[in-house]
Amino acid sequence: MDDVRALWDEVVVVPDFPEPGISFKDLSGILANPTTLGIAVRAWADACRGEEPTMIVGIEARGFPLGAALAYELGCGFVSLRKPGKLPRAVHRREYALEYGTSALELHQDALTAEDRVVIVDDVLATGGTAAAAVHLVRETGAHVISLAAIMDLPFLGGRGVLQAEGVRCHVLLDDDGNPHPHP
Ligand code: AMP
């Protein structure tokens, strides 16, 4: 079993970005290092393989490379949840509140079917607003959301509870102090 604590060595905490008071967790170093990228993807795959997912849905932008790597590892397909105006065909759209500001996500209406079992992927789970919007968008297609995979959560913002209330499991590897979650 890999040690997910190695992921913390690649995390850069940037104070006051993108605005004063926000402690931004830059996880791009985890992707840049092939060892830590492999540790994260294998840990997620071990946690959710038994859920028998058929599709991985990645949230723009860091959910794209992470989600595609997980999809490859599990033998699943990959679908993108995008910021507004990027997808060319008919979309479902959902607005949501962020830790800082508001945003929206879109999903192609025909990207998933009622037979799909979906794991949603993002880098950081903060308030859970983004992940909850993703859950609702996937459900609009008729697909079943099984779980969310993220590298880090910020427990003081309560995102896990938001997903639990939706009946969605969380596979999170680290908290914001670098402690591994005991049961990702
Ligand atoms: P939330 O909707 O509040 O759970 O925010 C999660 C989304 O915003 C993810 O896509 C993260 O990439 C990003 N995000 C929110 N807060 C932070 C933070 N403190 N550090 C890094 N990314 C963050």
Short mmCIF file of N, CA and C and ligand atoms in Angstrom, two decimals:
data_model
loop_
_atom_site.label_atom_id
_atom_site.label_comp_id
_atom_site.label_asym_id
_atom_site.label_seq_id
_atom_site.Cartn_x
_atom_site.Cartn_y
_atom_site.Cartn_z
N MET A 1 0.86 -1.21 0.00
CA MET A 1 0.00 0.00 0.00
C MET A 1 0.89 1.25 0.00
N ASP A 2 0.64 2.19 -0.90
CA ASP A 2 1.40 3.44 -0.94
C ASP A 2 1.05 4.30 0.27
N ASP A 3 1.95 5.19 0.62
CA ASP A 3 1.69 6.09 1.74
C ASP A 3 1.25 7.46 1.21
N VAL A 4 -0.03 7.79 1.42
CA VAL A 4 -0.55 9.05 0.87
C VAL A 4 0.07 10.27 1.55
N ARG A 5 0.79 10.06 2.68
CA ARG A 5 1.43 11.23 3.32
C ARG A 5 2.46 11.88 2.40
N ALA A 6 3.00 11.11 1.44
CA ALA A 6 3.98 11.67 0.49
C ALA A 6 3.34 12.79 -0.34
N LEU A 7 2.03 12.78 -0.47
CA LEU A 7 1.36 13.82 -1.27
C LEU A 7 1.56 15.20 -0.66
N TRP A 8 1.59 15.24 0.67
CA TRP A 8 1.68 16.54 1.38
C TRP A 8 2.95 17.29 1.01
N ASP A 9 4.04 16.54 0.71
CA ASP A 9 5.32 17.19 0.35
C ASP A 9 5.20 18.00 -0.93
N GLU A 10 4.20 17.70 -1.74
CA GLU A 10 4.05 18.41 -3.02
C GLU A 10 2.98 19.52 -2.96
N VAL A 11 2.40 19.72 -1.77
CA VAL A 11 1.36 20.75 -1.63
C VAL A 11 2.02 22.09 -1.32
N VAL A 12 1.63 23.12 -2.05
CA VAL A 12 2.09 24.48 -1.75
C VAL A 12 0.90 25.30 -1.28
N VAL A 13 1.00 25.83 -0.05
CA VAL A 13 -0.08 26.65 0.51
C VAL A 13 0.23 28.11 0.19
N VAL A 14 -0.69 28.76 -0.53
CA VAL A 14 -0.48 30.14 -0.96
C VAL A 14 -1.45 31.04 -0.21
N PRO A 15 -0.93 31.85 0.76
CA PRO A 15 -1.85 32.70 1.52
C PRO A 15 -2.44 33.81 0.66
N ASP A 16 -3.67 34.18 0.99
CA ASP A 16 -4.33 35.34 0.37
C ASP A 16 -4.43 35.24 -1.15
N PHE A 17 -4.71 34.02 -1.66
CA PHE A 17 -4.99 33.83 -3.09
C PHE A 17 -6.26 33.01 -3.22
N PRO A 18 -7.19 33.39 -4.08
CA PRO A 18 -7.19 34.52 -5.02
C PRO A 18 -7.64 35.83 -4.40
N GLU A 19 -7.92 35.83 -3.08
CA GLU A 19 -8.27 37.08 -2.42
C GLU A 19 -7.87 37.01 -0.96
N PRO A 20 -7.76 38.17 -0.26
CA PRO A 20 -7.30 38.16 1.12
C PRO A 20 -8.14 37.23 1.99
N GLY A 21 -7.45 36.48 2.86
CA GLY A 21 -8.14 35.58 3.79
C GLY A 21 -8.27 34.16 3.30
N ILE A 22 -8.07 33.91 2.00
CA ILE A 22 -8.15 32.55 1.47
C ILE A 22 -6.76 31.92 1.46
N SER A 23 -6.67 30.72 2.05
CA SER A 23 -5.42 29.96 2.05
C SER A 23 -5.52 28.93 0.92
N PHE A 24 -4.93 29.24 -0.22
CA PHE A 24 -5.10 28.42 -1.42
C PHE A 24 -4.16 27.22 -1.37
N LYS A 25 -4.72 26.02 -1.60
CA LYS A 25 -3.91 24.80 -1.61
C LYS A 25 -3.60 24.45 -3.06
N ASP A 26 -2.35 24.73 -3.46
CA ASP A 26 -1.93 24.45 -4.84
C ASP A 26 -1.41 23.01 -4.91
N LEU A 27 -2.18 22.14 -5.58
CA LEU A 27 -1.83 20.72 -5.65
C LEU A 27 -1.19 20.35 -6.98
N SER A 28 -0.80 21.36 -7.78
CA SER A 28 -0.28 21.03 -9.11
C SER A 28 1.02 20.23 -9.04
N GLY A 29 1.78 20.36 -7.92
CA GLY A 29 3.01 19.58 -7.76
C GLY A 29 2.74 18.08 -7.68
N ILE A 30 1.57 17.70 -7.17
CA ILE A 30 1.21 16.26 -7.09
C ILE A 30 1.08 15.69 -8.49
N LEU A 31 0.54 16.49 -9.40
CA LEU A 31 0.41 16.05 -10.80
C LEU A 31 1.75 16.05 -11.50
N ALA A 32 2.62 16.99 -11.15
CA ALA A 32 3.91 17.13 -11.85
C ALA A 32 4.89 16.02 -11.48
N ASN A 33 4.66 15.37 -10.34
CA ASN A 33 5.57 14.32 -9.86
C ASN A 33 4.93 12.95 -10.16
N PRO A 34 5.56 12.13 -11.02
CA PRO A 34 4.93 10.86 -11.39
C PRO A 34 4.68 9.94 -10.21
N THR A 35 5.53 10.02 -9.17
CA THR A 35 5.34 9.15 -8.00
C THR A 35 4.06 9.53 -7.26
N THR A 36 3.89 10.83 -6.97
CA THR A 36 2.70 11.24 -6.21
C THR A 36 1.43 11.14 -7.05
N LEU A 37 1.54 11.38 -8.35
CA LEU A 37 0.37 11.20 -9.21
C LEU A 37 -0.11 9.75 -9.13
N GLY A 38 0.83 8.83 -9.18
CA GLY A 38 0.48 7.40 -9.09
C GLY A 38 -0.10 7.05 -7.74
N ILE A 39 0.47 7.60 -6.66
CA ILE A 39 -0.05 7.31 -5.31
C ILE A 39 -1.51 7.75 -5.19
N ALA A 40 -1.79 8.97 -5.67
CA ALA A 40 -3.16 9.50 -5.55
C ALA A 40 -4.14 8.65 -6.37
N VAL A 41 -3.77 8.35 -7.61
CA VAL A 41 -4.70 7.63 -8.49
C VAL A 41 -4.93 6.21 -7.98
N ARG A 42 -3.88 5.53 -7.51
CA ARG A 42 -4.07 4.16 -7.00
C ARG A 42 -4.89 4.16 -5.71
N ALA A 43 -4.68 5.17 -4.85
CA ALA A 43 -5.46 5.23 -3.60
C ALA A 43 -6.95 5.40 -3.91
N TRP A 44 -7.27 6.28 -4.85
CA TRP A 44 -8.68 6.44 -5.25
C TRP A 44 -9.22 5.16 -5.86
N ALA A 45 -8.42 4.57 -6.74
CA ALA A 45 -8.89 3.36 -7.45
C ALA A 45 -9.18 2.25 -6.43
N ASP A 46 -8.29 2.09 -5.44
CA ASP A 46 -8.51 1.05 -4.41
C ASP A 46 -9.79 1.34 -3.63
N ALA A 47 -10.05 2.64 -3.38
CA ALA A 47 -11.22 3.01 -2.57
C ALA A 47 -12.53 2.82 -3.33
N CYS A 48 -12.52 3.03 -4.64
CA CYS A 48 -13.83 3.03 -5.33
C CYS A 48 -14.00 1.89 -6.34
N ARG A 49 -13.02 1.03 -6.51
CA ARG A 49 -13.17 -0.07 -7.48
C ARG A 49 -14.40 -0.94 -7.15
N GLY A 50 -14.58 -1.21 -5.85
CA GLY A 50 -15.70 -2.06 -5.42
C GLY A 50 -17.06 -1.43 -5.66
N GLU A 51 -17.11 -0.12 -5.92
CA GLU A 51 -18.38 0.55 -6.22
C GLU A 51 -18.80 0.34 -7.67
N GLU A 52 -17.92 -0.31 -8.44
CA GLU A 52 -18.18 -0.66 -9.84
C GLU A 52 -18.63 0.53 -10.67
N PRO A 53 -17.81 1.62 -10.68
CA PRO A 53 -18.17 2.76 -11.52
C PRO A 53 -18.02 2.43 -13.00
N THR A 54 -18.82 3.13 -13.82
CA THR A 54 -18.67 3.00 -15.28
C THR A 54 -18.10 4.28 -15.89
N MET A 55 -18.29 5.41 -15.20
CA MET A 55 -17.84 6.69 -15.73
C MET A 55 -17.22 7.54 -14.62
N ILE A 56 -16.14 8.23 -14.98
CA ILE A 56 -15.53 9.22 -14.10
C ILE A 56 -15.87 10.59 -14.67
N VAL A 57 -16.37 11.49 -13.82
CA VAL A 57 -16.72 12.84 -14.24
C VAL A 57 -15.76 13.81 -13.56
N GLY A 58 -14.97 14.54 -14.36
CA GLY A 58 -13.97 15.47 -13.82
C GLY A 58 -14.47 16.90 -13.86
N ILE A 59 -14.22 17.65 -12.76
CA ILE A 59 -14.64 19.05 -12.67
C ILE A 59 -13.49 19.95 -13.16
N GLU A 60 -13.82 20.89 -14.06
CA GLU A 60 -12.81 21.81 -14.60
C GLU A 60 -12.14 22.59 -13.48
N ALA A 61 -10.83 22.74 -13.46
CA ALA A 61 -9.89 22.24 -14.44
C ALA A 61 -9.07 21.06 -13.91
N ARG A 62 -8.76 21.05 -12.60
CA ARG A 62 -7.84 20.02 -12.12
C ARG A 62 -8.47 18.64 -12.05
N GLY A 63 -9.81 18.60 -12.10
CA GLY A 63 -10.49 17.32 -12.17
C GLY A 63 -10.31 16.62 -13.51
N PHE A 64 -9.81 17.35 -14.53
CA PHE A 64 -9.65 16.72 -15.85
C PHE A 64 -8.48 15.74 -15.87
N PRO A 65 -7.25 16.19 -15.59
CA PRO A 65 -6.14 15.22 -15.63
C PRO A 65 -6.28 14.16 -14.55
N LEU A 66 -6.72 14.56 -13.36
CA LEU A 66 -6.85 13.59 -12.27
C LEU A 66 -7.94 12.57 -12.59
N GLY A 67 -9.06 13.04 -13.09
CA GLY A 67 -10.17 12.15 -13.40
C GLY A 67 -9.86 11.24 -14.57
N ALA A 68 -9.17 11.75 -15.58
CA ALA A 68 -8.84 10.90 -16.73
C ALA A 68 -7.85 9.81 -16.32
N ALA A 69 -6.92 10.15 -15.43
CA ALA A 69 -5.97 9.13 -14.95
C ALA A 69 -6.71 8.05 -14.16
N LEU A 70 -7.69 8.45 -13.33
CA LEU A 70 -8.46 7.46 -12.57
C LEU A 70 -9.31 6.60 -13.51
N ALA A 71 -9.90 7.23 -14.52
CA ALA A 71 -10.71 6.48 -15.49
C ALA A 71 -9.85 5.41 -16.16
N TYR A 72 -8.64 5.78 -16.56
CA TYR A 72 -7.74 4.81 -17.22
C TYR A 72 -7.42 3.66 -16.26
N GLU A 73 -7.12 4.00 -15.01
CA GLU A 73 -6.76 2.99 -14.01
C GLU A 73 -7.90 1.99 -13.77
N LEU A 74 -9.14 2.49 -13.83
CA LEU A 74 -10.31 1.65 -13.52
C LEU A 74 -10.96 1.04 -14.76
N GLY A 75 -10.49 1.44 -15.95
CA GLY A 75 -11.13 0.95 -17.17
C GLY A 75 -12.49 1.57 -17.39
N CYS A 76 -12.66 2.83 -16.95
CA CYS A 76 -13.92 3.56 -17.13
C CYS A 76 -13.77 4.59 -18.25
N GLY A 77 -14.92 5.17 -18.66
CA GLY A 77 -14.87 6.34 -19.53
C GLY A 77 -14.72 7.61 -18.70
N PHE A 78 -14.48 8.73 -19.40
CA PHE A 78 -14.29 10.02 -18.73
C PHE A 78 -15.17 11.08 -19.39
N VAL A 79 -15.80 11.91 -18.55
CA VAL A 79 -16.66 13.01 -19.01
C VAL A 79 -16.26 14.29 -18.29
N SER A 80 -16.30 15.42 -19.01
CA SER A 80 -15.91 16.72 -18.44
C SER A 80 -17.12 17.52 -17.97
N LEU A 81 -17.00 18.09 -16.78
CA LEU A 81 -17.94 19.12 -16.31
C LEU A 81 -17.23 20.44 -16.50
N ARG A 82 -17.82 21.35 -17.32
CA ARG A 82 -17.07 22.52 -17.74
C ARG A 82 -17.67 23.83 -17.26
N LYS A 83 -16.84 24.85 -17.21
CA LYS A 83 -17.30 26.22 -16.94
C LYS A 83 -18.19 26.65 -18.11
N PRO A 84 -19.08 27.64 -17.89
CA PRO A 84 -20.06 27.99 -18.92
C PRO A 84 -19.45 28.40 -20.25
N GLY A 85 -20.14 28.01 -21.33
CA GLY A 85 -19.78 28.47 -22.67
C GLY A 85 -18.73 27.65 -23.38
N LYS A 86 -18.27 26.56 -22.79
CA LYS A 86 -17.20 25.76 -23.40
C LYS A 86 -17.73 24.55 -24.17
N LEU A 87 -18.90 24.05 -23.78
CA LEU A 87 -19.41 22.82 -24.40
C LEU A 87 -20.30 23.18 -25.59
N PRO A 88 -20.11 22.52 -26.74
CA PRO A 88 -20.76 22.97 -27.98
C PRO A 88 -22.19 22.49 -28.17
N ARG A 89 -22.64 21.47 -27.44
CA ARG A 89 -23.98 20.92 -27.69
C ARG A 89 -24.91 21.24 -26.52
N ALA A 90 -26.13 20.70 -26.53
CA ALA A 90 -27.12 21.02 -25.49
C ALA A 90 -26.60 20.61 -24.12
N VAL A 91 -26.73 21.50 -23.11
CA VAL A 91 -26.16 21.26 -21.78
C VAL A 91 -27.22 21.36 -20.69
N HIS A 92 -26.94 20.69 -19.56
CA HIS A 92 -27.55 21.03 -18.28
C HIS A 92 -26.61 22.03 -17.62
N ARG A 93 -27.20 23.00 -16.87
CA ARG A 93 -26.38 24.05 -16.25
C ARG A 93 -26.78 24.20 -14.79
N ARG A 94 -25.79 24.48 -13.93
CA ARG A 94 -26.07 24.67 -12.49
C ARG A 94 -25.17 25.79 -11.95
N GLU A 95 -25.79 26.79 -11.28
CA GLU A 95 -25.03 27.85 -10.62
C GLU A 95 -24.79 27.44 -9.17
N TYR A 96 -23.69 27.91 -8.56
CA TYR A 96 -23.40 27.54 -7.18
C TYR A 96 -22.49 28.58 -6.54
N ALA A 97 -22.46 28.57 -5.18
CA ALA A 97 -21.61 29.51 -4.43
C ALA A 97 -20.27 28.84 -4.14
N LEU A 98 -19.19 29.61 -4.22
CA LEU A 98 -17.83 29.14 -3.91
C LEU A 98 -17.39 29.66 -2.55
N GLU A 99 -16.25 29.14 -2.04
CA GLU A 99 -15.61 29.73 -0.86
C GLU A 99 -15.35 31.21 -1.14
N TYR A 100 -15.08 31.52 -2.40
CA TYR A 100 -14.90 32.91 -2.83
C TYR A 100 -15.71 33.11 -4.11
N GLY A 101 -16.82 33.86 -4.03
CA GLY A 101 -17.62 34.19 -5.21
C GLY A 101 -18.61 33.12 -5.63
N THR A 102 -19.11 33.25 -6.88
CA THR A 102 -20.05 32.27 -7.43
C THR A 102 -19.53 31.79 -8.78
N SER A 103 -20.08 30.68 -9.24
CA SER A 103 -19.68 30.15 -10.54
C SER A 103 -20.80 29.27 -11.08
N ALA A 104 -20.56 28.63 -12.20
CA ALA A 104 -21.54 27.71 -12.78
C ALA A 104 -20.79 26.59 -13.50
N LEU A 105 -21.47 25.46 -13.63
CA LEU A 105 -20.91 24.31 -14.36
C LEU A 105 -21.93 23.84 -15.37
N GLU A 106 -21.43 23.25 -16.46
CA GLU A 106 -22.30 22.68 -17.49
C GLU A 106 -21.85 21.27 -17.83
N LEU A 107 -22.83 20.48 -18.29
CA LEU A 107 -22.58 19.08 -18.66
C LEU A 107 -23.40 18.79 -19.91
N HIS A 108 -22.80 18.17 -20.91
CA HIS A 108 -23.57 17.78 -22.10
C HIS A 108 -24.73 16.88 -21.67
N GLN A 109 -25.91 17.18 -22.18
CA GLN A 109 -27.11 16.43 -21.77
C GLN A 109 -27.01 14.95 -22.11
N ASP A 110 -26.27 14.63 -23.20
CA ASP A 110 -26.20 13.22 -23.63
C ASP A 110 -24.89 12.55 -23.21
N ALA A 111 -24.17 13.16 -22.24
CA ALA A 111 -22.85 12.62 -21.87
C ALA A 111 -22.95 11.33 -21.05
N LEU A 112 -24.07 11.13 -20.37
CA LEU A 112 -24.24 9.98 -19.47
C LEU A 112 -25.61 9.36 -19.70
N THR A 113 -25.76 8.11 -19.27
CA THR A 113 -27.07 7.46 -19.39
C THR A 113 -27.51 6.98 -18.00
N ALA A 114 -28.75 6.52 -17.92
CA ALA A 114 -29.30 6.04 -16.65
C ALA A 114 -28.57 4.78 -16.16
N GLU A 115 -27.82 4.14 -17.05
CA GLU A 115 -27.07 2.93 -16.64
C GLU A 115 -25.74 3.30 -15.99
N ASP A 116 -25.31 4.56 -16.13
CA ASP A 116 -23.98 4.92 -15.63
C ASP A 116 -23.93 5.06 -14.12
N ARG A 117 -22.83 4.55 -13.57
CA ARG A 117 -22.49 4.69 -12.15
C ARG A 117 -21.25 5.58 -12.10
N VAL A 118 -21.39 6.75 -11.44
CA VAL A 118 -20.42 7.84 -11.63
C VAL A 118 -19.63 8.13 -10.35
N VAL A 119 -18.31 8.30 -10.53
CA VAL A 119 -17.46 8.89 -9.51
C VAL A 119 -17.05 10.28 -10.01
N ILE A 120 -17.28 11.31 -9.20
CA ILE A 120 -16.91 12.68 -9.55
C ILE A 120 -15.53 12.97 -8.97
N VAL A 121 -14.67 13.67 -9.73
CA VAL A 121 -13.29 13.94 -9.28
C VAL A 121 -12.99 15.43 -9.29
N ASP A 122 -12.40 15.90 -8.19
CA ASP A 122 -11.86 17.27 -8.13
C ASP A 122 -10.61 17.24 -7.26
N ASP A 123 -9.86 18.34 -7.21
CA ASP A 123 -8.65 18.32 -6.39
C ASP A 123 -8.95 18.61 -4.92
N VAL A 124 -9.74 19.66 -4.65
CA VAL A 124 -9.99 20.11 -3.28
C VAL A 124 -11.50 20.16 -3.02
N LEU A 125 -11.92 19.62 -1.88
CA LEU A 125 -13.32 19.74 -1.43
C LEU A 125 -13.32 20.80 -0.33
N ALA A 126 -13.98 21.93 -0.59
CA ALA A 126 -14.00 23.03 0.39
C ALA A 126 -15.40 23.11 1.01
N THR A 127 -16.26 24.02 0.54
CA THR A 127 -17.62 24.10 1.09
C THR A 127 -18.52 22.99 0.56
N GLY A 128 -18.10 22.36 -0.52
CA GLY A 128 -18.93 21.32 -1.14
C GLY A 128 -19.90 21.88 -2.17
N GLY A 129 -19.90 23.20 -2.37
CA GLY A 129 -20.83 23.80 -3.34
C GLY A 129 -20.59 23.31 -4.76
N THR A 130 -19.31 23.23 -5.15
CA THR A 130 -18.98 22.77 -6.50
C THR A 130 -19.38 21.30 -6.66
N ALA A 131 -19.02 20.50 -5.67
CA ALA A 131 -19.30 19.06 -5.76
C ALA A 131 -20.81 18.82 -5.76
N ALA A 132 -21.57 19.57 -4.95
CA ALA A 132 -23.03 19.39 -4.93
C ALA A 132 -23.63 19.77 -6.28
N ALA A 133 -23.12 20.84 -6.89
CA ALA A 133 -23.61 21.21 -8.24
C ALA A 133 -23.31 20.09 -9.22
N ALA A 134 -22.12 19.49 -9.10
CA ALA A 134 -21.75 18.38 -9.98
C ALA A 134 -22.69 17.20 -9.78
N VAL A 135 -23.01 16.89 -8.53
CA VAL A 135 -23.92 15.78 -8.23
C VAL A 135 -25.28 16.02 -8.91
N HIS A 136 -25.81 17.24 -8.76
CA HIS A 136 -27.12 17.52 -9.34
C HIS A 136 -27.11 17.46 -10.86
N LEU A 137 -26.02 17.95 -11.46
CA LEU A 137 -25.92 17.91 -12.93
C LEU A 137 -25.89 16.47 -13.42
N VAL A 138 -25.09 15.63 -12.77
CA VAL A 138 -25.02 14.23 -13.19
C VAL A 138 -26.39 13.57 -13.04
N ARG A 139 -27.08 13.86 -11.95
CA ARG A 139 -28.40 13.26 -11.73
C ARG A 139 -29.41 13.71 -12.78
N GLU A 140 -29.24 14.94 -13.31
CA GLU A 140 -30.17 15.41 -14.35
C GLU A 140 -30.12 14.53 -15.58
N THR A 141 -29.00 13.84 -15.81
CA THR A 141 -28.90 12.94 -16.97
C THR A 141 -29.55 11.59 -16.70
N GLY A 142 -29.91 11.33 -15.43
CA GLY A 142 -30.46 10.03 -15.06
C GLY A 142 -29.41 9.09 -14.49
N ALA A 143 -28.13 9.46 -14.59
CA ALA A 143 -27.06 8.60 -14.09
C ALA A 143 -27.05 8.60 -12.55
N HIS A 144 -26.39 7.56 -11.98
CA HIS A 144 -26.33 7.39 -10.53
C HIS A 144 -24.97 7.86 -10.02
N VAL A 145 -24.95 8.80 -9.06
CA VAL A 145 -23.69 9.26 -8.47
C VAL A 145 -23.36 8.37 -7.28
N ILE A 146 -22.20 7.72 -7.33
CA ILE A 146 -21.80 6.84 -6.23
C ILE A 146 -20.96 7.60 -5.22
N SER A 147 -19.94 8.31 -5.71
CA SER A 147 -18.98 8.90 -4.77
C SER A 147 -18.25 10.08 -5.40
N LEU A 148 -17.55 10.81 -4.51
CA LEU A 148 -16.67 11.90 -4.94
C LEU A 148 -15.25 11.56 -4.52
N ALA A 149 -14.29 11.72 -5.42
CA ALA A 149 -12.88 11.53 -5.10
C ALA A 149 -12.18 12.88 -5.16
N ALA A 150 -11.50 13.26 -4.06
CA ALA A 150 -10.73 14.50 -4.02
C ALA A 150 -9.41 14.20 -3.31
N ILE A 151 -8.38 14.99 -3.57
CA ILE A 151 -7.11 14.77 -2.88
C ILE A 151 -7.20 15.30 -1.45
N MET A 152 -7.77 16.50 -1.29
CA MET A 152 -7.77 17.15 0.03
C MET A 152 -9.15 17.70 0.34
N ASP A 153 -9.54 17.65 1.61
CA ASP A 153 -10.70 18.43 2.02
C ASP A 153 -10.29 19.45 3.07
N LEU A 154 -11.11 20.48 3.21
CA LEU A 154 -10.89 21.53 4.20
C LEU A 154 -12.01 21.35 5.22
N PRO A 155 -11.75 20.52 6.27
CA PRO A 155 -12.85 20.07 7.14
C PRO A 155 -13.65 21.22 7.75
N PHE A 156 -13.00 22.35 8.03
CA PHE A 156 -13.70 23.47 8.68
C PHE A 156 -14.77 24.08 7.78
N LEU A 157 -14.77 23.76 6.49
CA LEU A 157 -15.78 24.30 5.57
C LEU A 157 -16.94 23.34 5.33
N GLY A 158 -16.81 22.09 5.80
CA GLY A 158 -17.97 21.20 5.88
C GLY A 158 -18.44 20.54 4.59
N GLY A 159 -17.59 20.47 3.58
CA GLY A 159 -18.01 19.88 2.30
C GLY A 159 -18.44 18.43 2.41
N ARG A 160 -17.78 17.68 3.27
CA ARG A 160 -18.10 16.26 3.45
C ARG A 160 -19.57 16.08 3.88
N GLY A 161 -20.00 16.92 4.83
CA GLY A 161 -21.38 16.83 5.32
C GLY A 161 -22.39 17.13 4.21
N VAL A 162 -22.04 18.09 3.34
CA VAL A 162 -22.93 18.43 2.23
C VAL A 162 -23.12 17.20 1.33
N LEU A 163 -22.04 16.48 1.06
CA LEU A 163 -22.14 15.31 0.18
C LEU A 163 -22.83 14.15 0.89
N GLN A 164 -22.55 13.99 2.19
CA GLN A 164 -23.23 12.93 2.94
C GLN A 164 -24.74 13.14 2.90
N ALA A 165 -25.17 14.41 3.02
CA ALA A 165 -26.60 14.72 2.97
C ALA A 165 -27.20 14.35 1.62
N GLU A 166 -26.38 14.32 0.59
CA GLU A 166 -26.83 13.91 -0.75
C GLU A 166 -26.72 12.40 -0.96
N GLY A 167 -26.21 11.69 0.05
CA GLY A 167 -26.05 10.25 -0.09
C GLY A 167 -24.86 9.86 -0.94
N VAL A 168 -23.86 10.75 -1.02
CA VAL A 168 -22.67 10.51 -1.85
C VAL A 168 -21.47 10.27 -0.94
N ARG A 169 -20.78 9.15 -1.14
CA ARG A 169 -19.57 8.86 -0.34
C ARG A 169 -18.41 9.76 -0.76
N CYS A 170 -17.48 10.02 0.17
CA CYS A 170 -16.29 10.84 -0.14
C CYS A 170 -15.03 9.99 -0.02
N HIS A 171 -14.22 9.98 -1.07
CA HIS A 171 -12.90 9.36 -1.02
C HIS A 171 -11.87 10.48 -1.05
N VAL A 172 -11.49 10.97 0.14
CA VAL A 172 -10.56 12.08 0.27
C VAL A 172 -9.29 11.56 0.91
N LEU A 173 -8.12 11.98 0.40
CA LEU A 173 -6.87 11.36 0.83
C LEU A 173 -6.21 12.10 1.99
N LEU A 174 -6.31 13.44 2.02
CA LEU A 174 -5.62 14.25 3.05
C LEU A 174 -6.55 15.32 3.58
N ASP A 175 -6.31 15.74 4.84
CA ASP A 175 -6.95 16.97 5.29
C ASP A 175 -5.97 18.14 5.09
N ASP A 176 -6.38 19.34 5.49
CA ASP A 176 -5.57 20.52 5.16
C ASP A 176 -4.36 20.68 6.07
N ASP A 177 -4.15 19.75 7.03
CA ASP A 177 -2.91 19.71 7.80
C ASP A 177 -1.97 18.62 7.28
N GLY A 178 -2.37 17.94 6.22
CA GLY A 178 -1.54 16.87 5.66
C GLY A 178 -1.76 15.51 6.29
N ASN A 179 -2.77 15.40 7.17
CA ASN A 179 -3.06 14.09 7.79
C ASN A 179 -3.86 13.23 6.82
N PRO A 180 -3.45 11.95 6.66
CA PRO A 180 -4.23 11.07 5.79
C PRO A 180 -5.58 10.73 6.40
N HIS A 181 -6.61 10.66 5.57
CA HIS A 181 -7.89 10.17 6.06
C HIS A 181 -7.78 8.66 6.28
N PRO A 182 -8.26 8.14 7.42
CA PRO A 182 -8.08 6.73 7.73
C PRO A 182 -8.78 5.79 6.74
N HIS A 183 -9.94 6.21 6.25
CA HIS A 183 -10.69 5.35 5.32
C HIS A 183 -11.07 6.14 4.08
N PRO A 184 -10.12 6.33 3.13
CA PRO A 184 -10.43 7.15 1.98
C PRO A 184 -11.53 6.53 1.13
P1 AMP B 1 -16.12 24.36 -2.90
O1 AMP B 1 -17.18 24.48 -3.94
O2 AMP B 1 -16.19 25.46 -1.89
O3 AMP B 1 -16.08 23.00 -2.28
O4 AMP B 1 -14.73 24.60 -3.64
C1 AMP B 1 -14.12 23.57 -4.34
C2 AMP B 1 -13.55 24.06 -5.64
O5 AMP B 1 -12.88 25.31 -5.50
C3 AMP B 1 -12.51 23.09 -6.14
O6 AMP B 1 -12.65 23.06 -7.56
C4 AMP B 1 -11.20 23.68 -5.72
O7 AMP B 1 -10.26 23.53 -6.74
C5 AMP B 1 -11.47 25.14 -5.46
N1 AMP B 1 -11.06 25.62 -4.13
C6 AMP B 1 -11.86 26.13 -3.18
N2 AMP B 1 -11.18 26.51 -2.10
C7 AMP B 1 -9.90 26.22 -2.35
C8 AMP B 1 -8.68 26.37 -1.61
N3 AMP B 1 -8.65 26.91 -0.39
N4 AMP B 1 -7.54 25.94 -2.19
C9 AMP B 1 -7.55 25.39 -3.43
N5 AMP B 1 -8.66 25.24 -4.18
C10 AMP B 1 -9.82 25.65 -3.66
#
